[in-house]
GROMACS .gro file of C-alpha atoms in nm:
model
  365
    1MET     CA    1   0.203   1.094   0.743
    2PRO     CA    2   0.410   1.041   0.364
    3THR     CA    3   0.393   1.319   0.152
    4GLN     CA    4   0.423   1.191  -0.179
    5PRO     CA    5   0.151   0.882  -0.198
    6GLU     CA    6   0.187   0.657  -0.489
    7LEU     CA    7  -0.155   0.668  -0.712
    8LEU     CA    8  -0.270   0.320  -0.676
    9THR     CA    9  -0.128   0.121  -0.388
   10PRO     CA   10  -0.431  -0.135  -0.271
   11SER     CA   11  -0.461  -0.214   0.060
   12LYS     CA   12  -0.180  -0.475   0.213
   13THR     CA   13  -0.388  -0.629   0.404
   14VAL     CA   14  -0.705  -0.764   0.224
   15SER     CA   15  -0.637  -1.044  -0.066
   16ASN     CA   16  -0.704  -0.904  -0.393
   17SER     CA   17  -0.976  -1.141  -0.435
   18LEU     CA   18  -1.180  -0.951  -0.280
   19GLN     CA   19  -1.146  -0.622  -0.448
   20HIS     CA   20  -1.370  -0.626  -0.720
   21SER     CA   21  -1.588  -0.303  -0.881
   22ALA     CA   22  -1.924  -0.265  -0.944
   23ARG     CA   23  -2.129  -0.383  -1.213
   24LEU     CA   24  -2.268  -0.092  -1.433
   25TRP     CA   25  -2.607  -0.100  -1.353
   26LEU     CA   26  -2.760  -0.167  -1.657
   27PRO     CA   27  -3.191  -0.152  -1.658
   28LYS     CA   28  -3.418  -0.371  -1.868
   29ARG     CA   29  -3.695  -0.082  -1.974
   30VAL     CA   30  -3.585   0.254  -1.944
   31LEU     CA   31  -3.880   0.485  -1.924
   32PHE     CA   32  -3.930   0.834  -2.024
   33THR     CA   33  -4.207   1.071  -1.934
   34PRO     CA   34  -4.339   1.314  -2.240
   35ASP     CA   35  -4.286   1.592  -1.920
   36ALA     CA   36  -3.885   1.473  -1.905
   37LEU     CA   37  -3.849   1.509  -2.304
   38GLN     CA   38  -3.939   1.888  -2.302
   39GLU     CA   39  -3.649   1.924  -2.047
   40PRO     CA   40  -3.269   1.944  -2.231
   41PHE     CA   41  -3.092   1.803  -1.966
   42GLY     CA   42  -3.362   1.515  -2.028
   43GLN     CA   43  -3.316   1.471  -2.356
   44GLN     CA   44  -2.868   1.480  -2.270
   45ILE     CA   45  -2.993   1.129  -1.999
   46TYR     CA   46  -3.183   0.995  -2.350
   47GLU     CA   47  -2.896   1.018  -2.572
   48ARG     CA   48  -2.679   0.873  -2.306
   49VAL     CA   49  -2.913   0.576  -2.299
   50SER     CA   50  -2.933   0.521  -2.604
   51ALA     CA   51  -2.577   0.572  -2.688
   52LEU     CA   52  -2.606   0.243  -2.455
   53ASP     CA   53  -2.820   0.023  -2.607
   54LEU     CA   54  -3.090   0.050  -2.371
   55PRO     CA   55  -3.461  -0.054  -2.430
   56ILE     CA   56  -3.662   0.297  -2.424
   57GLU     CA   57  -4.004   0.366  -2.373
   58ILE     CA   58  -4.161   0.673  -2.411
   59LEU     CA   59  -4.448   0.677  -2.190
   60LYS     CA   60  -4.829   0.914  -2.337
   61ASN     CA   61  -4.867   1.046  -1.980
   62ASN     CA   62  -4.667   1.159  -1.726
   63ARG     CA   63  -4.742   0.875  -1.480
   64LEU     CA   64  -4.543   0.569  -1.427
   65THR     CA   65  -4.756   0.219  -1.479
   66GLY     CA   66  -4.650  -0.128  -1.517
   67LEU     CA   67  -4.420  -0.130  -1.232
   68ARG     CA   68  -4.642  -0.429  -1.054
   69GLY     CA   69  -4.658  -0.808  -1.052
   70LYS     CA   70  -4.812  -1.050  -0.906
   71ASP     CA   71  -4.671  -1.028  -0.590
   72ASP     CA   72  -4.420  -0.861  -0.377
   73ARG     CA   73  -4.164  -1.018  -0.526
   74GLU     CA   74  -4.179  -0.996  -0.863
   75THR     CA   75  -4.273  -0.616  -0.789
   76TYR     CA   76  -3.978  -0.611  -0.682
   77ARG     CA   77  -3.762  -0.752  -0.957
   78ILE     CA   78  -4.006  -0.566  -1.189
   79ALA     CA   79  -3.891  -0.220  -1.029
   80LYS     CA   80  -3.524  -0.264  -0.921
   81ASN     CA   81  -3.499  -0.305  -1.347
   82THR     CA   82  -3.642  -0.008  -1.454
   83LEU     CA   83  -3.457   0.290  -1.486
   84ALA     CA   84  -3.789   0.659  -1.445
   85VAL     CA   85  -3.674   0.954  -1.620
   86VAL     CA   86  -3.922   1.212  -1.522
   87LYS     CA   87  -3.974   1.580  -1.423
   88ALA     CA   88  -3.917   1.637  -1.032
   89PRO     CA   89  -4.238   1.799  -0.900
   90PRO     CA   90  -4.313   2.153  -0.785
   91SER     CA   91  -4.327   2.034  -0.445
   92SER     CA   92  -3.848   1.927  -0.493
   93LEU     CA   93  -3.801   2.264  -0.471
   94ARG     CA   94  -3.948   2.362  -0.142
   95LEU     CA   95  -3.608   2.171   0.012
   96GLN     CA   96  -3.630   1.997   0.396
   97PRO     CA   97  -3.344   2.037   0.603
   98VAL     CA   98  -3.147   1.742   0.705
   99PRO     CA   99  -2.902   1.797   1.004
  100PRO     CA  100  -2.652   1.639   1.078
  101SER     CA  101  -2.620   1.529   0.743
  102ALA     CA  102  -2.641   1.849   0.585
  103ASP     CA  103  -2.847   2.207   0.608
  104TRP     CA  104  -3.053   2.083   0.301
  105GLN     CA  105  -3.151   1.783   0.080
  106MET     CA  106  -3.171   1.827  -0.285
  107ASN     CA  107  -3.281   1.506  -0.458
  108LEU     CA  108  -3.098   1.442  -0.850
  109ALA     CA  109  -3.305   1.113  -0.793
  110GLU     CA  110  -3.497   0.894  -0.575
  111GLY     CA  111  -3.421   0.485  -0.628
  112CYS     CA  112  -3.115   0.321  -0.599
  113PRO     CA  113  -2.978   0.051  -0.834
  114ALA     CA  114  -2.857  -0.083  -0.545
  115HIS     CA  115  -3.010  -0.438  -0.284
  116CYS     CA  116  -2.907  -0.386   0.059
  117GLN     CA  117  -3.099  -0.600   0.293
  118TYR     CA  118  -3.133  -0.281   0.548
  119CYS     CA  119  -3.227  -0.020   0.296
  120TYR     CA  120  -3.236   0.322   0.385
  121LEU     CA  121  -3.497   0.399   0.150
  122ALA     CA  122  -3.780   0.121   0.282
  123GLY     CA  123  -4.054   0.271   0.426
  124SER     CA  124  -3.937   0.599   0.346
  125LEU     CA  125  -4.049   0.626  -0.051
  126GLN     CA  126  -4.401   0.521  -0.172
  127GLY     CA  127  -4.408   0.265  -0.426
  128PRO     CA  128  -4.226  -0.015  -0.572
  129PRO     CA  129  -3.832   0.086  -0.556
  130VAL     CA  130  -3.817   0.175  -0.928
  131THR     CA  131  -3.535   0.439  -0.982
  132ARG     CA  132  -3.635   0.803  -1.068
  133VAL     CA  133  -3.443   1.013  -1.225
  134PHE     CA  134  -3.516   1.417  -1.249
  135ALA     CA  135  -3.504   1.569  -1.613
  136ASN     CA  136  -3.491   1.942  -1.462
  137LEU     CA  137  -3.215   1.908  -1.295
  138PRO     CA  138  -3.070   2.282  -1.390
  139GLN     CA  139  -3.385   2.399  -1.256
  140LEU     CA  140  -3.344   2.214  -0.926
  141LEU     CA  141  -2.987   2.330  -0.903
  142ALA     CA  142  -3.001   2.670  -0.937
  143ASN     CA  143  -3.347   2.686  -0.673
  144THR     CA  144  -3.048   2.637  -0.402
  145ALA     CA  145  -2.968   2.920  -0.463
  146SER     CA  146  -3.260   3.090  -0.281
  147TYR     CA  147  -3.125   2.922   0.037
  148GLU     CA  148  -2.788   3.000   0.055
  149GLN     CA  149  -2.656   3.278   0.332
  150PRO     CA  150  -2.460   3.529   0.243
  151GLY     CA  151  -2.143   3.492   0.437
  152LYS     CA  152  -2.173   3.126   0.539
  153VAL     CA  153  -2.127   2.822   0.365
  154THR     CA  154  -2.488   2.622   0.300
  155THR     CA  155  -2.443   2.227   0.238
  156PHE     CA  156  -2.658   2.047   0.039
  157GLU     CA  157  -2.705   1.634   0.012
  158VAL     CA  158  -2.776   1.493  -0.271
  159SER     CA  159  -2.761   1.136  -0.132
  160CYS     CA  160  -3.029   1.092   0.105
  161TYR     CA  161  -3.271   0.866  -0.164
  162THR     CA  162  -2.985   0.744  -0.450
  163ASP     CA  163  -2.701   0.612  -0.487
  164VAL     CA  164  -2.581   0.889  -0.705
  165ILE     CA  165  -2.243   0.731  -0.817
  166GLY     CA  166  -2.382   0.390  -0.893
  167ILE     CA  167  -2.650   0.602  -1.160
  168GLU     CA  168  -2.424   0.830  -1.327
  169HIS     CA  169  -2.274   0.647  -1.656
  170LEU     CA  170  -2.674   0.674  -1.722
  171THR     CA  171  -2.766   1.010  -1.644
  172GLY     CA  172  -2.463   1.260  -1.564
  173SER     CA  173  -2.692   1.388  -1.272
  174LEU     CA  174  -2.377   1.379  -1.072
  175ALA     CA  175  -2.154   1.587  -1.230
  176GLU     CA  176  -2.359   1.871  -1.330
  177CYS     CA  177  -2.385   1.911  -0.982
  178ILE     CA  178  -2.044   1.906  -0.943
  179ARG     CA  179  -1.990   2.185  -1.179
  180TYR     CA  180  -2.259   2.396  -1.034
  181PHE     CA  181  -2.133   2.397  -0.684
  182GLY     CA  182  -1.865   2.441  -0.839
  183SER     CA  183  -1.911   2.784  -0.864
  184ARG     CA  184  -2.118   2.894  -0.587
  185PRO     CA  185  -1.853   3.023  -0.367
  186ASP     CA  186  -2.107   3.024  -0.082
  187ALA     CA  187  -2.261   2.652  -0.117
  188HIS     CA  188  -2.098   2.293  -0.044
  189LEU     CA  189  -2.179   2.016  -0.251
  190ARG     CA  190  -2.206   1.666  -0.033
  191PHE     CA  191  -2.242   1.330  -0.190
  192VAL     CA  192  -2.244   0.949  -0.046
  193SER     CA  193  -2.177   0.592  -0.264
  194LYS     CA  194  -2.108   0.230  -0.231
  195TYR     CA  195  -2.008   0.248  -0.567
  196ASP     CA  196  -1.664   0.298  -0.690
  197GLN     CA  197  -1.663   0.464  -1.087
  198VAL     CA  198  -1.531   0.755  -1.023
  199GLU     CA  199  -1.326   0.794  -1.334
  200SER     CA  200  -1.494   1.043  -1.475
  201LEU     CA  201  -1.537   1.327  -1.148
  202LEU     CA  202  -1.199   1.334  -1.138
  203ASP     CA  203  -1.084   1.621  -1.412
  204LEU     CA  204  -1.429   1.786  -1.284
  205PRO     CA  205  -1.405   2.187  -1.192
  206HIS     CA  206  -1.535   2.120  -0.804
  207ASN     CA  207  -1.300   2.390  -0.672
  208GLY     CA  208  -1.265   2.210  -0.327
  209ARG     CA  209  -1.651   2.283  -0.309
  210THR     CA  210  -1.795   1.906  -0.301
  211ARG     CA  211  -1.708   1.631  -0.008
  212ALA     CA  212  -1.704   1.290  -0.198
  213ARG     CA  213  -1.789   1.049   0.053
  214LEU     CA  214  -1.790   0.665   0.045
  215SER     CA  215  -1.979   0.441   0.271
  216LEU     CA  216  -1.821   0.196   0.442
  217ASN     CA  217  -1.851  -0.137   0.648
  218ALA     CA  218  -1.729  -0.472   0.808
  219GLU     CA  219  -1.624  -0.690   0.523
  220SER     CA  220  -1.839  -0.969   0.616
  221ILE     CA  221  -2.097  -0.691   0.640
  222ALA     CA  222  -2.072  -0.550   0.280
  223ARG     CA  223  -2.076  -0.896   0.160
  224ARG     CA  224  -2.320  -1.002   0.278
  225MET     CA  225  -2.574  -0.759   0.321
  226GLU     CA  226  -2.479  -0.472   0.049
  227GLY     CA  227  -2.536  -0.644  -0.292
  228GLY     CA  228  -2.489  -0.492  -0.664
  229THR     CA  229  -2.228  -0.276  -0.494
  230ALA     CA  230  -1.824  -0.238  -0.468
  231SER     CA  231  -1.698  -0.438  -0.255
  232VAL     CA  232  -1.499  -0.246   0.032
  233GLU     CA  233  -1.159  -0.232  -0.110
  234ALA     CA  234  -1.284  -0.108  -0.456
  235ARG     CA  235  -1.425   0.201  -0.258
  236LEU     CA  236  -1.117   0.241  -0.028
  237GLN     CA  237  -0.888   0.252  -0.363
  238ALA     CA  238  -1.178   0.500  -0.503
  239LEU     CA  239  -1.174   0.697  -0.212
  240ARG     CA  240  -0.781   0.704  -0.277
  241LYS     CA  241  -0.849   0.818  -0.608
  242LEU     CA  242  -1.101   1.097  -0.496
  243ALA     CA  243  -0.856   1.223  -0.198
  244LEU     CA  244  -0.555   1.229  -0.413
  245PRO     CA  245  -0.437   1.585  -0.563
  246ARG     CA  246  -0.454   1.586  -0.925
  247PRO     CA  247  -0.063   1.619  -0.958
  248LEU     CA  248  -0.106   1.277  -0.876
  249GLY     CA  249  -0.391   1.155  -1.095
  250GLY     CA  250  -0.656   1.181  -0.786
  251GLY     CA  251  -0.928   1.417  -0.790
  252GLY     CA  252  -0.812   1.674  -0.569
  253TYR     CA  253  -1.175   1.624  -0.348
  254PRO     CA  254  -1.245   1.752   0.034
  255VAL     CA  255  -1.356   1.379   0.084
  256GLY     CA  256  -1.530   1.151   0.399
  257VAL     CA  257  -1.602   0.827   0.534
  258VAL     CA  258  -1.946   0.758   0.598
  259LEU     CA  259  -1.978   0.419   0.837
  260ALA     CA  260  -2.276   0.315   0.817
  261PRO     CA  261  -2.474   0.081   0.975
  262ILE     CA  262  -2.261   0.006   1.231
  263MET     CA  263  -2.369  -0.348   1.340
  264PRO     CA  264  -2.215  -0.506   1.645
  265ILE     CA  265  -2.204  -0.880   1.494
  266PRO     CA  266  -1.969  -1.124   1.675
  267ASN     CA  267  -1.601  -1.061   1.687
  268TRP     CA  268  -1.716  -0.701   1.603
  269ARG     CA  269  -1.413  -0.543   1.734
  270GLU     CA  270  -1.197  -0.733   1.495
  271HIS     CA  271  -1.429  -0.684   1.192
  272TYR     CA  272  -1.367  -0.334   1.230
  273THR     CA  273  -1.023  -0.265   1.329
  274GLU     CA  274  -0.980  -0.478   1.036
  275LEU     CA  275  -1.209  -0.214   0.852
  276LEU     CA  276  -0.996   0.126   0.986
  277ASP     CA  277  -0.655  -0.038   0.938
  278ARG     CA  278  -0.738  -0.104   0.538
  279LEU     CA  279  -0.823   0.247   0.550
  280ALA     CA  280  -0.543   0.409   0.676
  281ASP     CA  281  -0.355   0.215   0.423
  282ALA     CA  282  -0.529   0.341   0.170
  283LEU     CA  283  -0.536   0.750   0.304
  284ASP     CA  284  -0.127   0.706   0.335
  285PHE     CA  285  -0.118   1.097   0.315
  286ASP     CA  286  -0.248   1.453   0.442
  287CYS     CA  287  -0.618   1.465   0.309
  288ASP     CA  288  -0.936   1.667   0.391
  289LEU     CA  289  -1.139   1.423   0.561
  290THR     CA  290  -1.400   1.346   0.753
  291VAL     CA  291  -1.628   1.092   0.932
  292GLU     CA  292  -1.965   0.992   0.989
  293PHE     CA  293  -2.081   0.734   1.214
  294ILE     CA  294  -2.444   0.571   1.227
  295THR     CA  295  -2.576   0.259   1.357
  296HIS     CA  296  -2.826   0.063   1.238
  297ARG     CA  297  -3.208   0.153   1.333
  298PHE     CA  298  -3.503   0.043   1.151
  299THR     CA  299  -3.900   0.137   1.208
  300PRO     CA  300  -4.194  -0.107   1.153
  301GLY     CA  301  -4.226  -0.013   0.812
  302SER     CA  302  -3.979  -0.057   0.723
  303LYS     CA  303  -3.904  -0.392   0.898
  304THR     CA  304  -4.246  -0.509   0.711
  305VAL     CA  305  -4.083  -0.423   0.411
  306LEU     CA  306  -3.712  -0.562   0.378
  307GLN     CA  307  -3.821  -0.866   0.473
  308GLU     CA  308  -4.107  -0.857   0.189
  309TRP     CA  309  -3.780  -0.775  -0.032
  310TYR     CA  310  -3.507  -0.958   0.117
  311PRO     CA  311  -3.749  -1.277   0.288
  312ASN     CA  312  -3.422  -1.484   0.339
  313THR     CA  313  -3.266  -1.186   0.538
  314ARG     CA  314  -3.056  -1.241   0.824
  315LEU     CA  315  -3.044  -0.890   0.956
  316GLU     CA  316  -3.084  -0.876   1.287
  317MET     CA  317  -3.437  -0.667   1.360
  318GLU     CA  318  -3.527  -0.781   1.722
  319GLU     CA  319  -3.766  -0.554   1.895
  320ALA     CA  320  -3.666  -0.663   2.217
  321GLY     CA  321  -3.323  -0.640   2.205
  322ARG     CA  322  -3.340  -0.268   2.117
  323ALA     CA  323  -3.452   0.083   2.240
  324GLU     CA  324  -3.779   0.291   2.116
  325LYS     CA  325  -3.674   0.629   2.001
  326ARG     CA  326  -3.936   0.857   1.853
  327ASN     CA  327  -3.906   1.189   1.643
  328LYS     CA  328  -4.084   1.513   1.672
  329PHE     CA  329  -4.344   1.428   1.484
  330GLY     CA  330  -4.428   1.097   1.695
  331GLY     CA  331  -4.247   0.878   1.457
  332LEU     CA  332  -4.125   0.527   1.631
  333LYS     CA  333  -3.782   0.328   1.492
  334TYR     CA  334  -3.567   0.133   1.709
  335VAL     CA  335  -3.205   0.202   1.790
  336TYR     CA  336  -2.958  -0.012   1.987
  337ARG     CA  337  -2.946   0.011   2.386
  338PRO     CA  338  -2.797   0.305   2.570
  339ASP     CA  339  -2.509   0.040   2.685
  340ASP     CA  340  -2.421  -0.122   2.366
  341MET     CA  341  -2.458   0.267   2.209
  342LYS     CA  342  -2.175   0.378   2.467
  343GLU     CA  343  -1.986   0.057   2.427
  344LEU     CA  344  -1.972   0.140   2.010
  345ARG     CA  345  -1.866   0.465   2.046
  346THR     CA  346  -1.597   0.478   2.270
  347PHE     CA  347  -1.461   0.233   2.045
  348PHE     CA  348  -1.501   0.414   1.756
  349TYR     CA  349  -1.385   0.732   1.865
  350THR     CA  350  -1.122   0.594   2.018
  351GLU     CA  351  -0.986   0.403   1.719
  352TRP     CA  352  -1.051   0.673   1.484
  353ARG     CA  353  -0.865   0.965   1.636
  354ARG     CA  354  -0.624   0.706   1.700
  355ARG     CA  355  -0.511   0.674   1.315
  356PHE     CA  356  -0.692   1.003   1.179
  357PRO     CA  357  -0.643   1.273   1.491
  358ASP     CA  358  -0.695   1.563   1.265
  359ALA     CA  359  -0.997   1.421   1.061
  360PRO     CA  360  -1.303   1.552   1.262
  361ILE     CA  361  -1.569   1.311   1.394
  362LEU     CA  362  -1.932   1.482   1.236
  363TYR     CA  363  -2.195   1.323   1.462
  364TRP     CA  364  -2.276   0.986   1.600
  365THR     CA  365  -2.603   0.863   1.532
   0.00000   0.00000   0.00000
């Protein structure tokens, strides 16, 4: 591979008309609970939001109200236009393991400003899909030290319930996390995003302890099902910026690709071949790269919620064409059938290793 890349060279295989940054999310309502405003970090978020001249409401108590409309669609619209700054409850200090993504899940927020028709949060979070940001983030970060194991790197995932770059301009939470983990020799941070506003992250002292990942998918899936996010090309260029060495204007981060959710759409081999070719164009230099392959799946609960949120969706969710899979608690999800999974896995493993022989495949699910 070339060792002296240019800073920004958009992939040669895509038209510039397909490249667009994600529009910054500017919520129509920003709610602060009294507890949140007592936190110094909550005050910092207040200053950020005030500087953007967004409408702020300070609640009389720590309960969120006024998020429901006359029907599911109106409730969705209200919630998706609301940012709530709250104090994370004590239960947030009891971290949950999240293999294979990371050792532990540490949430800096819950809820996401994007409009993905396959949303992973549907059925996972209770109530209207408002974005809740945690004002006691420094406390949550300090708590992670008790989960570290001396002499062993412990990984913490902060993107399970939100898109951290999608809200970063409002909160500064991701930068706070990167700085913290940059000072912890036995702990690493992991995040993933569909947004491309990464410039504020490039000069942070991550010390190689944050793996910055971008979620990618075939062009037709991203354009049709990932509303409000950056285009695939913009994400590829954001990944390039994050991975480039600092002398070349990049962030020098270890990086990763989360290819998800993989779907066997018509002509899927051609669509995903194009995506992998464009990724190889964007990362045409030596870098610390990993990949995670995640196929589409859904639960009975998530299907119901998604059909309420997106009644005109063309997302395939037919149980008859799927295999059932149960977790250790008996929860049911529908995944692709074994023969289909084998065909998909063989393709992606072969094509990935052909282009990126030194970049580990972390898992397939």
